DNA sequence: CTGAAAGCGCTAACAG
DNA sequence: CTGTTAGCGCTTTCAG
């Protein structure tokens, strides 16, 4: 292994000079700098990460805790994770991948050992068990998601309350009076995962103001679950004409089932989805949707973390405003004359 | 920060004793061990990862390189990644997440710096640019996937050639004479990603032996792409009755389109998929399929790597045998009397 | 603008 | 069974 000392010898300078060439923390004459750089190149030198972390007490690693569960839409998680990794690299950081499996202990282990300087947590529950550790607050952290009490924490998320409201507004404007919400798997609500409950609350609240009814049904993944769910929705509220879907895994099955039922989209029923753009545009009917900005969330999380690593400000909550894109799946309610 | 020296002082022993209690590399009297453990617990001590890596030249971290691209089925990648992280923890290792973005340079950077001891690579192309670095072979590595020339490398993958053959056999036995293969996005083939080409080769080869025809069409994600692809398949080969699908994103669209066309599955056409079990069982018709054992791949990759970390054996290729599960999407070809 | 030298916290001989 | 000690490779004062 090539060491800094060898580079120094080869370049005919001292170790500290090489170190400063690398860090840029003091000025070096152009000629020396170049000689050092040549030696580094020539010898194929890579600074030893452990030694560096030991001497500087900065590992240049952040940890990312992803959920172990598989009942939520995985591509969104993956997209966030990749955006985190990519953005971290831009800032000179690497990313350690932790699964939720170890739970709060992982937080201790990783930051306690100096393996990571800071962490990003995903899949936040309203009353998440990892939060007390973070709030006490040795280790800088950013949550992708919003717990019930964000005090003393830094969070970034899509504004799901506003998202729900936006869906309600859109369907209300089109004259729909009876809405159904097809949600995530029951487990997601049982765990009190913030985003799912917030969307629902936002939608319900806004629908109430419009004086329209809302029926919410969680739904497992896949065609099989949806058949039952949809059947029960129409049994209970035959007049349902507006659907809000927050469950990517049933988007296509829903469109297929409606088609089979002889219900045309958007002539007979309208569908609004909360999902990534790709899902919305690739569906069999191009979906009116509120995009989940996965990349943006990952990027922002890292940037907030980097800011915290510099100076430790208090709490901060960044809620990205939702945007609804009208496509082909929503239209006037059947009983509305097109004004 | 609590250091080993502080623990030693608190327990009234020497630093090395604490170290050995932690590593178990020499025998310690029960009473001393307990005193040390109590002190560790009491002080909330966590060994410093960097110091440890520096002194032992072992970081207890492995790197996982995931593809940046998004034109392949993400859940499989994610499942492998999570299995890797989970299995690594069992062996006392953490996982560093690298995206393909940096390319071969990431391999150098991470192992050159001692940040990771070894790496696992995914999304292997037949002629992957990262391979020369690994074959030269300072750093132990395991590929999840199979390049054209695996000499000097350790690989683990599903046996996709056998997978293709299995699909061909199954459809041939049911009397189908004209097969169509709906494959991954064109880009996947253009990059010469091993698994896609192998499946096709295995299927073609076996089909030829059965004397039946095969038409292969790559297909982008989503409903839109498939409409065109499927149309062209039936234009070109109206007698097609057997489909092999290796593209999770079009499984449900395919079933929907066939239904709309008035082609019943499995009465008129049979469909065999290569996909995770979950996709097969949650589809609108339960699919006859060959499972992609994502978890198993991740687990095996880590285990192979751990073995390599102990003693460095030469090349080794582990191909998991495919298993075809018959469900509701495949049946006798229409012109076959049920014997 | 550059060197010398003192650690960072831990591991692993070596010595008993 | 336990203690002493010499580094691991780098950063960062302190001197010049």
XYZ file of C-alpha atoms (C1' of nucleotides) in Angstrom:
710
model
C 0.000 0.000 0.000
C 1.252 3.447 -0.922
C 1.417 5.832 2.024
C 1.585 9.541 2.317
C 5.155 9.227 3.573
C 6.200 7.455 0.396
C 4.610 10.151 -1.695
C 6.473 12.748 0.340
C 9.787 11.018 -0.152
C 9.180 10.550 -3.861
C 8.308 14.206 -4.256
C 11.123 15.351 -2.027
C 8.879 17.182 0.399
C 7.589 16.582 3.905
C 4.535 14.607 4.833
C 2.651 17.652 5.950
C 3.137 19.282 2.597
C 1.540 16.336 0.866
C -1.303 16.450 3.330
C -1.849 20.134 2.663
C -1.735 19.675 -1.061
C -4.548 17.205 -0.615
C -6.648 19.262 1.743
C -5.865 22.675 0.324
C -5.796 24.017 3.857
C -2.743 26.139 3.330
C -1.120 27.682 0.336
C 1.476 25.706 -1.556
C 3.730 26.976 -4.310
C 2.530 25.942 -7.713
C 5.689 24.017 -8.456
C 5.620 21.993 -5.231
C 1.967 21.290 -5.661
C 2.543 19.965 -9.113
C 5.434 17.788 -8.035
C 3.345 16.284 -5.288
C 0.447 15.709 -7.632
C 2.715 13.966 -10.090
C 4.060 11.697 -7.383
C 0.567 10.861 -6.228
C -0.421 10.020 -9.765
C 2.773 8.131 -10.423
C 2.572 5.981 -7.326
C -1.187 5.501 -7.442
C -1.649 6.864 -3.974
C -4.978 6.741 -2.171
C -5.213 8.217 1.329
C -6.161 5.633 3.918
C -9.717 6.291 5.005
C -9.296 4.911 8.498
C -6.151 6.870 9.247
C -7.806 9.974 7.978
C -10.879 9.421 10.074
C -8.747 8.765 13.115
C -6.616 11.842 12.761
C -9.368 14.223 11.771
C -12.325 12.588 13.500
C -14.251 12.923 10.299
C -15.025 9.778 8.368
C -16.550 11.413 5.326
C -19.273 8.809 5.450
C -22.966 9.273 6.070
C -25.316 6.451 6.919
C -28.623 5.859 5.191
C -31.200 3.777 6.991
C -33.665 2.173 4.597
C -36.718 0.188 5.620
C -36.445 -3.560 5.613
C -40.094 -3.949 4.826
C -41.276 -4.669 1.380
C -44.911 -3.638 1.559
C -44.266 -0.161 0.271
C -43.367 0.984 -3.158
C -39.752 0.026 -3.501
C -38.729 2.060 -6.552
C -39.338 5.293 -4.670
C -37.053 4.128 -1.870
C -34.421 3.055 -4.348
C -34.598 6.327 -6.205
C -34.139 8.251 -2.991
C -31.254 6.020 -1.979
C -29.507 6.519 -5.291
C -30.043 10.260 -5.175
C -28.564 10.274 -1.679
C -25.518 8.319 -2.807
C -24.993 10.500 -5.853
C -25.405 13.775 -4.020
C -23.198 12.613 -1.166
C -20.397 11.896 -3.616
C -20.647 15.412 -4.927
C -19.879 16.575 -1.408
C -17.052 14.095 -1.011
C -18.998 11.689 1.141
C -19.719 7.999 0.838
C -22.901 6.306 1.997
C -23.248 3.420 4.397
C -26.358 1.334 3.837
C -28.208 0.314 6.982
C -31.412 -1.652 7.060
C -34.021 -0.890 9.658
C -33.409 -4.350 11.065
C -31.086 -3.332 13.843
C -33.443 -0.571 14.835
C -32.274 2.202 17.116
C -29.156 0.223 18.017
C -27.795 0.833 14.545
C -27.902 4.552 15.163
C -25.717 4.124 18.215
C -23.352 1.687 16.656
C -22.648 3.630 13.522
C -22.229 7.090 14.883
C -20.795 5.922 18.195
C -18.004 4.169 16.350
C -17.330 7.156 14.156
C -18.048 5.001 11.131
C -20.473 7.630 9.925
C -20.563 11.312 10.806
C -24.259 11.680 10.351
C -27.326 9.869 9.130
C -30.394 10.007 6.945
C -33.446 8.044 7.998
C -36.261 6.898 5.764
C -39.655 5.318 6.426
C -40.403 7.523 9.396
C -43.305 6.581 11.592
C -45.320 9.221 13.360
C -43.953 8.041 16.674
C -40.666 6.596 15.539
C -38.572 4.787 18.120
C -35.326 6.114 16.677
C -36.222 9.736 17.300
C -35.355 10.132 20.989
C -31.759 9.197 20.220
C -31.540 11.791 17.516
C -33.283 14.526 19.400
C -30.957 14.093 22.357
C -28.760 14.859 19.475
C -25.104 13.916 19.442
C -25.282 12.859 15.831
C -26.568 15.109 13.073
C -29.467 13.525 11.226
C -32.063 14.269 8.611
C -35.360 12.468 8.303
C -36.963 11.821 4.953
C -40.477 11.901 6.261
C -42.268 13.771 8.990
C -42.947 12.400 12.479
C -45.790 13.591 14.670
C -43.439 15.813 16.639
C -40.571 17.183 14.596
C -39.231 19.398 17.353
C -35.483 19.342 17.535
C -35.261 17.446 14.248
C -34.502 18.208 10.642
C -36.982 16.745 8.182
C -37.659 16.864 4.486
C -40.720 15.453 2.818
C -43.351 16.060 0.224
C -46.170 18.024 1.800
C -48.568 15.130 1.856
C -51.297 17.045 3.637
C -51.309 19.534 0.795
C -51.106 16.621 -1.614
C -54.291 15.127 -0.252
C -55.964 18.518 -0.370
C -54.885 19.019 -3.961
C -56.437 15.723 -4.979
C -59.676 16.627 -3.241
C -59.733 20.059 -4.876
C -59.172 18.661 -8.316
C -61.899 16.069 -8.062
C -64.278 18.526 -6.402
C -63.773 21.053 -9.167
C -64.706 18.435 -11.682
C -67.967 17.918 -9.871
C -67.308 14.611 -8.167
C -69.337 14.220 -4.976
C -68.332 10.787 -3.754
C -64.682 9.940 -3.483
C -62.861 6.768 -2.636
C -59.265 6.636 -1.492
C -57.352 3.476 -2.273
C -54.420 3.525 0.069
C -51.268 1.683 0.969
C -51.254 -1.765 2.538
C -53.013 -1.962 5.911
C -49.676 -2.475 7.644
C -48.524 0.958 6.551
C -51.391 2.568 8.448
C -51.024 0.259 11.412
C -47.448 1.391 11.779
C -48.644 4.999 11.565
C -46.382 5.892 8.740
C -46.606 9.623 8.428
C -47.079 10.186 4.750
C -50.019 7.841 4.364
C -51.952 9.317 7.246
C -51.191 12.878 6.252
C -52.407 12.437 2.712
C -55.616 10.988 3.984
C -56.092 13.730 6.562
C -55.445 16.448 3.996
C -57.860 14.915 1.577
C -60.576 14.322 4.137
C -60.314 17.794 5.508
C -60.541 19.468 2.144
C -63.310 17.158 0.956
C -65.316 18.045 4.047
C -65.007 21.704 3.173
C -66.267 20.952 -0.298
C -69.047 18.968 1.289
C -68.190 15.758 -0.466
C -67.867 12.276 0.951
C -64.746 10.192 1.296
C -64.397 6.469 1.751
C -60.901 5.244 2.576
C -59.742 1.684 2.032
C -56.192 0.422 2.519
C -55.211 -2.155 -0.059
C -52.496 -4.787 -0.227
C -50.351 -5.160 -3.304
C -51.517 -6.734 -6.498
C -54.582 -7.552 -8.436
C -56.048 -10.008 -5.975
C -56.319 -7.555 -3.095
C -57.762 -4.863 -5.270
C -60.572 -7.013 -6.646
C -61.974 -7.327 -3.135
C -61.292 -3.751 -2.174
C -62.872 -2.267 -5.263
C -65.886 -4.529 -5.029
C -66.531 -3.436 -1.479
C -66.149 0.221 -2.385
C -68.820 0.058 -5.069
C -71.066 -2.062 -2.862
C -70.907 0.486 -0.119
C -70.964 3.625 -2.282
C -72.316 2.810 -5.727
C -72.217 6.481 -6.591
C -68.448 6.756 -6.283
C -67.012 8.577 -9.284
C -63.699 9.878 -8.011
C -60.701 7.815 -6.954
C -57.539 8.933 -5.270
C -54.884 6.226 -5.313
C -51.804 6.213 -3.156
C -50.402 2.785 -3.871
C -48.357 2.320 -7.016
C -48.770 -1.433 -6.997
C -52.492 -1.237 -7.705
C -52.545 1.557 -10.244
C -52.536 -0.690 -13.288
C -54.816 -3.318 -11.739
C -57.304 -0.570 -10.912
C -57.412 0.649 -14.490
C -57.788 -2.906 -15.740
C -60.626 -3.669 -13.342
C -62.529 -0.496 -14.120
C -62.224 -1.307 -17.802
C -63.549 -4.813 -17.233
C -66.424 -3.415 -15.222
C -67.341 -1.291 -18.190
C -66.532 1.911 -16.357
C -64.685 4.245 -18.656
C -61.876 6.468 -17.402
C -62.341 9.401 -17.288
C -65.893 9.439 -18.654
C -67.483 7.419 -15.865
C -64.906 7.613 -13.119
C -61.891 9.812 -12.550
C -58.621 8.638 -11.057
C -55.956 10.760 -9.398
C -52.762 9.064 -8.296
C -49.972 9.960 -5.906
C -46.983 8.296 -7.521
C -43.732 8.857 -9.388
C -44.047 10.460 -12.803
C -42.904 7.307 -14.510
C -45.780 5.279 -13.140
C -48.244 7.977 -14.125
C -47.041 8.281 -17.704
C -46.539 4.589 -18.335
C -49.934 3.458 -17.130
C -52.530 2.261 -19.618
C -54.339 5.555 -19.158
C -51.974 8.462 -18.626
C -52.739 9.402 -15.062
C -53.567 12.711 -13.549
C -51.185 12.632 -10.625
C -49.255 14.329 -7.898
C -45.632 13.361 -8.355
C -43.549 11.978 -5.527
C -40.265 13.778 -6.108
C -37.984 10.993 -4.979
C -34.739 12.345 -6.383
C -35.390 15.764 -5.011
C -36.049 14.330 -1.568
C -32.781 12.425 -1.576
C -30.836 15.400 -2.819
C -32.342 17.797 -0.327
C -31.780 15.407 2.542
C -28.068 15.298 1.805
C -27.841 19.028 1.404
C -29.562 19.652 4.694
C -27.198 17.199 6.307
C -24.139 18.858 4.842
C -25.346 22.183 6.167
C -25.801 20.667 9.598
C -22.333 19.197 9.470
C -20.935 22.687 9.104
C -22.891 24.491 11.753
C -25.455 22.813 13.900
C -28.683 24.772 13.596
C -31.826 23.700 15.391
C -34.848 22.092 13.897
C -35.903 22.657 10.360
C -38.742 21.175 8.382
C -38.723 21.370 4.616
C -41.993 20.425 2.973
C -41.902 20.352 -0.797
C -45.077 21.746 -2.337
C -47.006 19.154 -4.319
C -47.852 19.700 -7.955
C -50.781 18.102 -9.645
C -50.421 17.308 -13.327
C -53.632 16.806 -15.222
C -53.463 13.976 -17.725
C -56.042 11.643 -19.193
C -57.524 9.940 -16.162
C -59.635 12.719 -14.739
C -62.610 14.559 -16.150
C -66.025 15.946 -15.351
C -68.224 13.883 -13.123
C -70.822 12.053 -15.245
C -73.784 14.088 -13.996
C -72.133 17.428 -14.646
C -73.006 19.229 -17.813
C -69.834 20.570 -19.209
C -70.816 24.034 -18.151
C -15.799 10.203 23.113
C -15.110 7.136 25.233
C -11.854 5.411 24.339
C -10.497 1.997 25.004
C -7.965 3.496 27.400
C -10.735 4.962 29.517
C -12.469 1.626 29.654
C -9.197 0.012 30.689
C -8.667 2.500 33.469
C -12.239 2.187 34.673
C -11.967 -1.595 34.759
C -8.516 -1.532 36.288
C -6.891 -3.495 33.488
C -4.612 -2.755 30.565
C -5.682 -1.590 27.149
C -4.741 -4.837 25.503
C -6.949 -6.774 27.864
C -9.918 -4.692 26.829
C -9.005 -5.199 23.217
C -8.795 -8.945 23.703
C -12.074 -9.090 25.535
C -13.584 -7.463 22.490
C -11.910 -9.629 19.889
C -11.846 -12.862 21.846
C -8.404 -13.553 20.427
C -6.976 -14.750 23.674
C -8.444 -16.227 26.790
C -9.483 -13.949 29.591
C -10.551 -14.956 33.053
C -14.274 -14.855 33.518
C -14.042 -12.271 36.261
C -11.851 -9.872 34.285
C -13.984 -10.282 31.232
C -17.060 -9.423 33.192
C -15.477 -6.372 34.769
C -14.428 -5.111 31.375
C -17.855 -5.744 29.942
C -19.438 -3.861 32.776
C -17.174 -0.898 32.211
C -17.921 -0.927 28.506
C -21.603 -0.970 29.244
C -21.301 1.615 31.962
C -19.325 4.081 29.895
C -21.199 3.443 26.683
C -18.043 2.586 24.830
C -17.960 2.020 21.066
C -14.649 1.121 19.430
C -13.564 3.720 16.910
C -13.967 2.243 13.443
C -11.178 4.263 11.878
C -8.647 3.445 14.543
C -9.542 -0.173 14.291
C -9.222 -0.189 10.534
C -5.902 1.567 10.755
C -4.395 -0.768 13.312
C -5.745 -3.978 11.881
C -5.957 -3.033 8.210
C -9.448 -4.435 8.165
C -12.332 -2.011 7.866
C -15.143 -4.539 8.299
C -16.916 -2.850 5.453
C -17.794 -4.243 2.064
C -18.867 -2.127 -0.872
C -21.918 -2.823 -2.994
C -22.061 -1.297 -6.433
C -25.604 -0.912 -7.694
C -26.578 0.246 -11.151
C -27.568 3.838 -11.608
C -29.847 3.011 -14.469
C -33.499 2.762 -14.004
C -34.561 0.726 -17.007
C -34.447 -2.549 -15.168
C -36.703 -3.943 -12.543
C -35.732 -2.068 -9.442
C -37.347 -4.214 -6.750
C -35.058 -7.099 -7.605
C -32.033 -4.855 -7.176
C -33.356 -3.537 -3.924
C -34.089 -6.979 -2.599
C -30.572 -8.107 -3.411
C -29.133 -4.999 -1.793
C -31.106 -5.539 1.376
C -30.148 -9.194 1.514
C -26.524 -8.159 1.109
C -26.771 -5.644 3.938
C -28.540 -8.065 6.236
C -26.190 -10.948 5.576
C -23.153 -8.729 5.905
C -24.281 -7.657 9.364
C -24.506 -11.276 10.394
C -20.814 -11.530 9.578
C -20.012 -8.313 11.396
C -19.663 -6.233 8.268
C -21.297 -3.015 7.132
C -22.128 -2.141 3.548
C -21.053 0.891 1.599
C -23.424 1.863 -1.181
C -21.806 2.825 -4.470
C -23.642 3.751 -7.612
C -22.296 2.720 -10.967
C -21.833 6.408 -11.726
C -18.168 6.627 -10.876
C -17.516 3.501 -12.894
C -14.257 1.630 -12.504
C -12.756 4.568 -10.601
C -14.997 3.771 -7.648
C -13.421 0.350 -7.401
C -10.014 1.940 -7.063
C -11.063 4.634 -4.720
C -12.882 2.469 -2.257
C -10.529 -0.418 -1.953
C -7.444 1.698 -2.520
C -8.373 3.812 0.461
C -9.089 0.814 2.622
C -12.623 2.089 3.093
C -13.916 -1.310 2.053
C -12.140 -4.621 2.206
C -13.972 -6.133 -0.692
C -16.827 -5.521 -3.065
C -19.953 -6.937 -4.619
C -20.894 -5.799 -8.105
C -24.335 -5.923 -9.666
C -25.636 -5.317 -13.173
C -22.750 -7.093 -14.849
C -22.346 -6.667 -18.564
C -20.886 -9.430 -20.686
C -17.809 -7.347 -21.297
C -17.832 -5.225 -18.181
C -15.265 -2.467 -17.944
C -14.760 -3.022 -14.239
C -13.560 -6.590 -14.653
C -9.908 -6.058 -15.591
C -9.343 -4.261 -12.315
C -10.830 -7.116 -10.359
C -9.135 -9.873 -12.259
C -5.747 -8.284 -11.766
C -7.074 -8.857 -8.345
C -5.855 -6.910 -5.364
C -9.344 -6.577 -3.981
C -11.613 -9.558 -3.374
C -14.866 -9.239 -5.260
C -17.986 -11.155 -6.101
C -20.157 -10.466 -9.115
C -23.895 -10.904 -9.003
C -24.212 -11.789 -12.640
C -22.066 -13.582 -15.155
C -19.750 -11.869 -17.635
C -18.686 -13.436 -20.928
C -15.383 -14.514 -19.447
C -15.569 -15.322 -15.750
C -11.975 -16.555 -15.528
C -10.270 -15.364 -12.396
C -13.562 -14.088 -10.982
C -16.133 -15.211 -8.468
C -19.705 -14.989 -9.690
C -23.142 -15.932 -8.492
C -26.261 -15.793 -10.588
C -29.408 -17.578 -11.515
C -28.657 -19.976 -14.355
C -30.445 -17.930 -16.962
C -29.495 -20.215 -19.825
C -31.231 -23.057 -18.033
C -34.062 -20.671 -17.239
C -34.631 -19.963 -20.916
C -34.461 -23.660 -21.697
C -36.964 -24.431 -18.968
C -39.441 -21.948 -20.416
C -39.018 -23.438 -23.873
C -39.474 -26.964 -22.535
C -42.606 -26.072 -20.665
C -44.269 -24.390 -23.610
C -43.120 -27.101 -26.010
C -44.581 -29.820 -23.817
C -47.899 -28.047 -23.898
C -47.829 -28.193 -27.669
C -47.026 -24.595 -28.495
C -45.221 -24.258 -31.811
C -44.736 -20.523 -32.138
C -43.223 -18.624 -29.270
C -42.645 -14.957 -28.658
C -40.199 -13.613 -26.115
C -40.978 -10.216 -24.649
C -37.733 -9.019 -23.228
C -36.167 -6.219 -21.254
C -35.800 -2.697 -22.597
C -33.683 -2.424 -25.745
C -30.954 -0.689 -23.768
C -30.444 -3.773 -21.661
C -29.544 -5.782 -24.758
C -27.485 -3.000 -26.266
C -25.351 -2.963 -23.152
C -25.016 -6.739 -23.443
C -26.255 -7.425 -19.993
C -25.517 -11.073 -19.367
C -28.746 -12.342 -17.933
C -30.961 -11.055 -20.712
C -28.867 -12.502 -23.493
C -28.383 -15.808 -21.726
C -32.074 -16.349 -21.176
C -32.721 -15.711 -24.816
C -29.914 -17.983 -25.957
C -31.056 -20.795 -23.679
C -34.604 -20.464 -24.883
C -33.685 -20.263 -28.552
C -31.398 -23.225 -28.351
C -33.921 -25.430 -26.664
C -36.744 -24.256 -28.895
C -34.674 -25.143 -31.933
C -34.250 -28.651 -30.614
C -37.983 -28.913 -30.206
C -38.322 -27.570 -33.715
C -40.421 -24.598 -32.690
C -40.054 -20.981 -33.695
C -39.048 -18.058 -31.533
C -39.579 -14.364 -32.109
C -37.779 -12.053 -29.709
C -38.768 -8.470 -29.067
C -37.246 -6.163 -26.461
C -39.781 -3.891 -24.843
C -39.558 -0.692 -22.871
C -41.426 -0.249 -19.634
C -45.113 0.355 -19.381
C -48.289 -0.082 -21.269
C -47.475 2.234 -24.148
C -44.407 0.341 -25.309
C -46.118 -2.974 -25.048
C -49.078 -1.998 -27.203
C -46.734 -1.513 -30.136
C -44.585 -4.511 -29.383
C -47.483 -6.886 -29.016
C -49.179 -5.589 -32.125
C -46.076 -6.211 -34.153
C -45.661 -9.689 -32.769
C -49.139 -10.748 -33.829
C -48.763 -9.041 -37.199
C -45.602 -10.919 -37.915
C -46.596 -14.242 -36.380
C -50.350 -14.473 -36.062
C -50.023 -18.066 -34.924
C -48.120 -17.178 -31.761
C -49.595 -19.014 -28.785
C -46.751 -19.057 -26.282
C -45.183 -16.072 -24.549
C -42.094 -15.920 -22.434
C -41.789 -12.620 -20.600
C -38.648 -11.339 -18.956
C -39.682 -7.825 -18.011
C -41.673 -7.332 -14.836
C -42.909 -3.932 -15.878
C -45.007 -5.292 -18.717
C -46.413 -8.393 -17.068
C -49.665 -6.794 -16.023
C -50.028 -4.715 -19.190
C -49.561 -7.880 -21.239
C -52.352 -9.664 -19.420
C -54.600 -6.639 -19.775
C -53.936 -6.319 -23.499
C -54.477 -9.996 -24.218
C -57.757 -9.790 -22.343
C -58.824 -6.770 -24.375
C -57.886 -8.578 -27.565
C -60.220 -11.342 -26.556
C -57.393 -13.807 -26.173
C -57.955 -15.892 -23.077
C -55.060 -16.946 -20.864
C -54.343 -19.840 -20.802
C -56.984 -21.134 -23.213
C -55.799 -19.194 -26.266
C -52.292 -18.153 -25.313
C -49.936 -19.264 -22.584
C -47.614 -16.959 -20.669
C -44.483 -17.909 -18.782
C -42.670 -15.201 -16.859
C -39.198 -14.807 -15.415
C -39.823 -12.661 -12.354
C -39.923 -12.580 -8.566
C -42.535 -14.784 -6.941
C -44.427 -11.769 -5.708
C -45.026 -10.442 -9.195
C -46.135 -13.869 -10.379
C -48.624 -14.433 -7.605
C -50.022 -10.922 -7.519
C -50.725 -10.624 -11.218
C -54.295 -10.670 -12.480
C -53.719 -14.226 -13.672
C -51.434 -16.183 -11.374
C -48.420 -16.677 -13.561
C -46.510 -19.781 -14.405
C -43.017 -18.508 -13.754
C -39.373 -19.068 -13.079
C -38.529 -17.182 -9.894
C -35.622 -14.784 -9.693
C -34.235 -15.621 -6.244
C -33.111 -12.137 -5.309
C -32.574 -12.716 -1.604
C -30.678 -15.901 -2.202
C -28.400 -14.130 -4.670
C -27.584 -11.405 -2.182
C -26.991 -13.847 0.609
C -24.776 -16.107 -1.460
C -22.763 -13.199 -2.763
C -21.872 -12.138 0.768
C -21.045 -15.669 1.810
C -18.760 -16.175 -1.138
C -17.083 -12.896 -0.317
C -16.580 -13.830 3.320
C -14.989 -17.091 2.233
C -12.672 -15.194 -0.068
C -11.752 -12.826 2.715
C -10.485 -15.768 4.721
C -8.505 -17.595 2.073
C -8.230 -16.369 -1.451
C -9.272 -19.210 -3.752
C -9.346 -18.780 -7.493
C -12.375 -18.393 -9.642
C -15.688 -19.845 -8.761
C -19.006 -19.620 -10.522
C -22.176 -20.460 -8.667
C -25.235 -20.807 -10.867
C -28.454 -21.364 -9.010
C -30.701 -23.869 -10.762
C -33.961 -22.329 -11.954
C -37.296 -23.725 -10.884
C -40.438 -23.365 -12.892
C -43.685 -23.165 -10.975
C -46.806 -23.942 -12.935
C -49.698 -21.646 -12.104
C -52.704 -20.450 -14.061
C -51.195 -18.736 -17.067
C -50.042 -21.741 -19.078
C -51.989 -24.566 -20.653
C -52.325 -26.718 -23.743
C -51.909 -25.032 -27.062
C -55.321 -24.393 -28.617
C -54.928 -26.956 -31.401
C -53.817 -29.758 -29.119
C -56.432 -32.262 -28.069
C -55.822 -32.951 -24.463
C -54.329 -36.281 -25.462
C 5.675 28.873 1.884
C 7.578 24.423 4.240
C 9.200 20.924 8.064
C 9.172 18.396 12.367
C 6.702 16.043 15.530
C 2.886 14.938 18.523
C -0.862 12.444 18.704
C -5.820 10.246 16.970
C -7.587 5.062 19.264
C -6.691 0.629 18.417
C -4.213 -4.040 17.470
C -0.807 -7.387 17.946
C 3.560 -8.779 18.734
C 6.619 -9.448 22.673
C 7.414 -10.285 27.462
C 6.213 -12.206 31.610
C -3.916 -15.255 32.132
C -2.258 -10.169 31.791
C 0.689 -5.954 30.842
C 3.899 -3.050 27.883
C 4.820 -1.059 23.767
C 5.513 -0.140 18.971
C 3.365 1.200 15.307
C -0.976 1.662 11.617
C -1.232 6.477 8.107
C -2.866 10.742 8.544
C -3.852 15.689 10.366
C -2.470 19.594 12.593
C -0.300 22.347 15.740
C 4.090 24.638 16.487
C 8.417 26.463 14.507
C 10.829 28.508 11.111
